[in-house]
mmCIF file of C-alpha atoms and ligand atoms in Angstrom:
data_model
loop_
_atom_site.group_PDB
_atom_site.id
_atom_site.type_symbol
_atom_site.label_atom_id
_atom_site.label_comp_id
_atom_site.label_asym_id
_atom_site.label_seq_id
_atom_site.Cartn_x
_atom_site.Cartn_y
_atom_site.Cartn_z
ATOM 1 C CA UNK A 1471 26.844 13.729 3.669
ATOM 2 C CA UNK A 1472 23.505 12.408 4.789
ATOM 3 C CA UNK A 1473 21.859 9.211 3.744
ATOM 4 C CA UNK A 1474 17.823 9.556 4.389
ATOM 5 C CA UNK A 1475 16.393 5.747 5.445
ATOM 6 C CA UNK A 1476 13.507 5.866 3.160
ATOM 7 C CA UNK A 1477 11.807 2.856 4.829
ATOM 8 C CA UNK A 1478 8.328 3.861 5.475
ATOM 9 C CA UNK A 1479 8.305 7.172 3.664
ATOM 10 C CA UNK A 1480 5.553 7.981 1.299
ATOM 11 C CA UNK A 1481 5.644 11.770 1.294
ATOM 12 C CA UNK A 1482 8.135 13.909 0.195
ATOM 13 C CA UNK A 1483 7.899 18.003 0.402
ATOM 14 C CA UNK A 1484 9.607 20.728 -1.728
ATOM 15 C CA UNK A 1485 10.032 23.682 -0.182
ATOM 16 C CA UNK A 1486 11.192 26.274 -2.116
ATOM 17 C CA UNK A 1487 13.696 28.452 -0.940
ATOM 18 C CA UNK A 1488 14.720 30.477 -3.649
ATOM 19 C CA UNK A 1489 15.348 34.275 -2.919
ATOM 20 C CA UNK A 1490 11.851 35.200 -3.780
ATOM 21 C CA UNK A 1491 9.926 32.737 -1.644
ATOM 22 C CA UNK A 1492 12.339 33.226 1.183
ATOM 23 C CA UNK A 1493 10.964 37.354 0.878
ATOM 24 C CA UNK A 1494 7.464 35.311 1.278
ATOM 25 C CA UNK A 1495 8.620 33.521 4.586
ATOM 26 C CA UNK A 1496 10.245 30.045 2.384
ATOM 27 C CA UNK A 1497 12.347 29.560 5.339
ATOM 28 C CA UNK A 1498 9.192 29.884 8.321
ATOM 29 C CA UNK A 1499 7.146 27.750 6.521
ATOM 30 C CA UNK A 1500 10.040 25.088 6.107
ATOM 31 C CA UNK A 1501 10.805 25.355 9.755
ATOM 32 C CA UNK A 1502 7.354 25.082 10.748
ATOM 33 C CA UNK A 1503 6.496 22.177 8.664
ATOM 34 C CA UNK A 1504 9.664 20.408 9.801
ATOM 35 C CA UNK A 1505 8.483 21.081 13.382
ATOM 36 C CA UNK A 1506 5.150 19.703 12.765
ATOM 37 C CA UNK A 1507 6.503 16.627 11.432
ATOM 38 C CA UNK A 1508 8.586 16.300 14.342
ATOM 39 C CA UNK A 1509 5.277 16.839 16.410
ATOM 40 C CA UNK A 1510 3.545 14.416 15.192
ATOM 41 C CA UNK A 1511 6.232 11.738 14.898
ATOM 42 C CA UNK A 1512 6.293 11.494 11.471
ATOM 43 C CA UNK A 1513 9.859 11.685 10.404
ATOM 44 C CA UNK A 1514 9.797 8.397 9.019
ATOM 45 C CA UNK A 1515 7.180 9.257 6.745
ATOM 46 C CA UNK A 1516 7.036 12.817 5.772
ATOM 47 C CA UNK A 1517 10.771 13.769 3.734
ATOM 48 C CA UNK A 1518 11.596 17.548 3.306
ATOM 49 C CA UNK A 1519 13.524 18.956 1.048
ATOM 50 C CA UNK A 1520 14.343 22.665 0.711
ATOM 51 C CA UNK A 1521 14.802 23.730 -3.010
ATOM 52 C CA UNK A 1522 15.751 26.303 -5.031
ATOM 53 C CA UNK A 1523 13.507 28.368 -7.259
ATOM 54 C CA UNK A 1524 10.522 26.647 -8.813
ATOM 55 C CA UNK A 1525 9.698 28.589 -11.429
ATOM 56 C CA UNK A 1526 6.678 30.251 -9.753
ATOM 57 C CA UNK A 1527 7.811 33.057 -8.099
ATOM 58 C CA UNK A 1528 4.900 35.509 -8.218
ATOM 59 C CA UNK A 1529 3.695 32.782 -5.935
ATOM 60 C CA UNK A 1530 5.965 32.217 -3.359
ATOM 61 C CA UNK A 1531 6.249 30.564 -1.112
ATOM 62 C CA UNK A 1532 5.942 26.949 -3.171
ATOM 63 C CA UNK A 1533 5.436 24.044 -1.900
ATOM 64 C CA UNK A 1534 4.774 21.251 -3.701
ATOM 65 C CA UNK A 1535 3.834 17.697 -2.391
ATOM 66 C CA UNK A 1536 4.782 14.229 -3.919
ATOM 67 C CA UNK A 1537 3.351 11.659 -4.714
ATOM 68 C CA UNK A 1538 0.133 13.786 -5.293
ATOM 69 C CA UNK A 1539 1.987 16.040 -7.856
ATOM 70 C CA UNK A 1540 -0.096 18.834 -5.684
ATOM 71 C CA UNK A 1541 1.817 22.481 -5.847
ATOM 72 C CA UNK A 1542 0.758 25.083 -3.316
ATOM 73 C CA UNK A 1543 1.056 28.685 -3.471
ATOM 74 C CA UNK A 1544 1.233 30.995 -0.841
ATOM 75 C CA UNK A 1545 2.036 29.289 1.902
ATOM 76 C CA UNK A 1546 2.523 30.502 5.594
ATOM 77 C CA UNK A 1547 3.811 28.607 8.461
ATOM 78 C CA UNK A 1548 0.163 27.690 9.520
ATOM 79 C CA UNK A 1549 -0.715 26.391 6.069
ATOM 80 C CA UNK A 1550 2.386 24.336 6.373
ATOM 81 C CA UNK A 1551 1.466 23.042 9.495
ATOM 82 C CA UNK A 1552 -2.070 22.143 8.537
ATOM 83 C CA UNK A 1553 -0.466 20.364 4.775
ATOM 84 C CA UNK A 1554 1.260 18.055 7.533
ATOM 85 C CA UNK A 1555 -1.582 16.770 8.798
ATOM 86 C CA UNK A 1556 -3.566 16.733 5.998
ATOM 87 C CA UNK A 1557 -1.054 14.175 4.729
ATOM 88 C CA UNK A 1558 -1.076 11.658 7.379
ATOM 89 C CA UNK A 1559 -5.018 12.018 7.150
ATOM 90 C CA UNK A 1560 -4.159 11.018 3.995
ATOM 91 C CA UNK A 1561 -6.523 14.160 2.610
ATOM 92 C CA UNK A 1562 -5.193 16.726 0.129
ATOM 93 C CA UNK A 1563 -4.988 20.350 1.737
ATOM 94 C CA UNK A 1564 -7.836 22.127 -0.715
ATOM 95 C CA UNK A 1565 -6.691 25.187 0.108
ATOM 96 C CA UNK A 1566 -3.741 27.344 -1.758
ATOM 97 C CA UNK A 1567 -3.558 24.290 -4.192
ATOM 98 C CA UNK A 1568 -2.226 25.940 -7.643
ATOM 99 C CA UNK A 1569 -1.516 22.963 -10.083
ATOM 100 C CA UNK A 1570 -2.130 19.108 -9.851
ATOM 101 C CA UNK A 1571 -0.913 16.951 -12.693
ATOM 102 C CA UNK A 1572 -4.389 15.220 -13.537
ATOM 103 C CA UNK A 1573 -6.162 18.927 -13.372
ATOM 104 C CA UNK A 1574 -4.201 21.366 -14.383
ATOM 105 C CA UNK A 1575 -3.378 24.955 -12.882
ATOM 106 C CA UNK A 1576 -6.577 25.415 -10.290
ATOM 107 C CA UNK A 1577 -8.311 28.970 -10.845
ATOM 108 C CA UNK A 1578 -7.319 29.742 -6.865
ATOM 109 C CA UNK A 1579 -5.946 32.590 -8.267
ATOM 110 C CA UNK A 1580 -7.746 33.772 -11.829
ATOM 111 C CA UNK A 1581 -4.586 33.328 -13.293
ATOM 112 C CA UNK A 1582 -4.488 31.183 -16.390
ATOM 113 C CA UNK A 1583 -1.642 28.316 -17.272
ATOM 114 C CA UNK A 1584 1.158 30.772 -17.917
ATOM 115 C CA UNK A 1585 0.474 32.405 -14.693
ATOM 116 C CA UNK A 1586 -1.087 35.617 -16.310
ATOM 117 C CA UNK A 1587 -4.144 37.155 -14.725
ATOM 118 C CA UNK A 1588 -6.795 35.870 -16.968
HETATM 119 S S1 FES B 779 11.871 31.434 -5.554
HETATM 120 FE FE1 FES B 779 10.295 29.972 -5.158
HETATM 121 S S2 FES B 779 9.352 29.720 -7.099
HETATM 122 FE FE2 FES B 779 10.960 31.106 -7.501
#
């Protein structure tokens, strides 16, 4: 059993590795962003955790960022990569952003709150 120090960490990313965003590369992107964390040195302050299905399959792979509440869609090892750094930037990655808590679903895609195509 592992027991995460969580001195220093402010950012915690959900991964989703449920069977349909593992068909959309779930387990690249986690491997990439976990390389990129190592990279930069920020273990200490960027936590990963690989989940299970989020809900939002259509749109894997998922990755959602906390504090922010910020849920990406389609995300790629590169994307991953660049969310990393965006972090300790301390700037929101615009792109692939699907849902935020204060704005709702973002119209990235045209699709509407129930994830039809509006
Ligand atoms: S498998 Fe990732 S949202 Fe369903």
């Amino acid at each position: 059993m592992t027991t995460w120090n969580l001195h220093g960490t402010r950012s915690h990313l959900l991964v989703c590795n449920g069977s349909s965003c593992k068909k959309a590369r779930g387990e690249e992107v986690a491997e990439a962003i976990e390389r990129e964390i190592e990279k930069q040195g920020a273990d200490s302050r960027i936590h990963t955790t690989v989940t299970h299905c989020n809900g939002r399959c259509a749109d894997g792979c998922i990755v959602i960022a906390y504090p922010e509440g910020l849920w990406y869609k389609d995300m790629t090892p590169k994307l991953g990569k660049k969310l990393v750094r965006g972090l300790l930037q301390g700037e929101a990655m615009e792109e692939n952003l699907l849902y935020t808590y204060d704005e709702g679903l973002k119209a990235v895609d045209g699709r509407g709150a129930k994830g039809k195509k509006k």
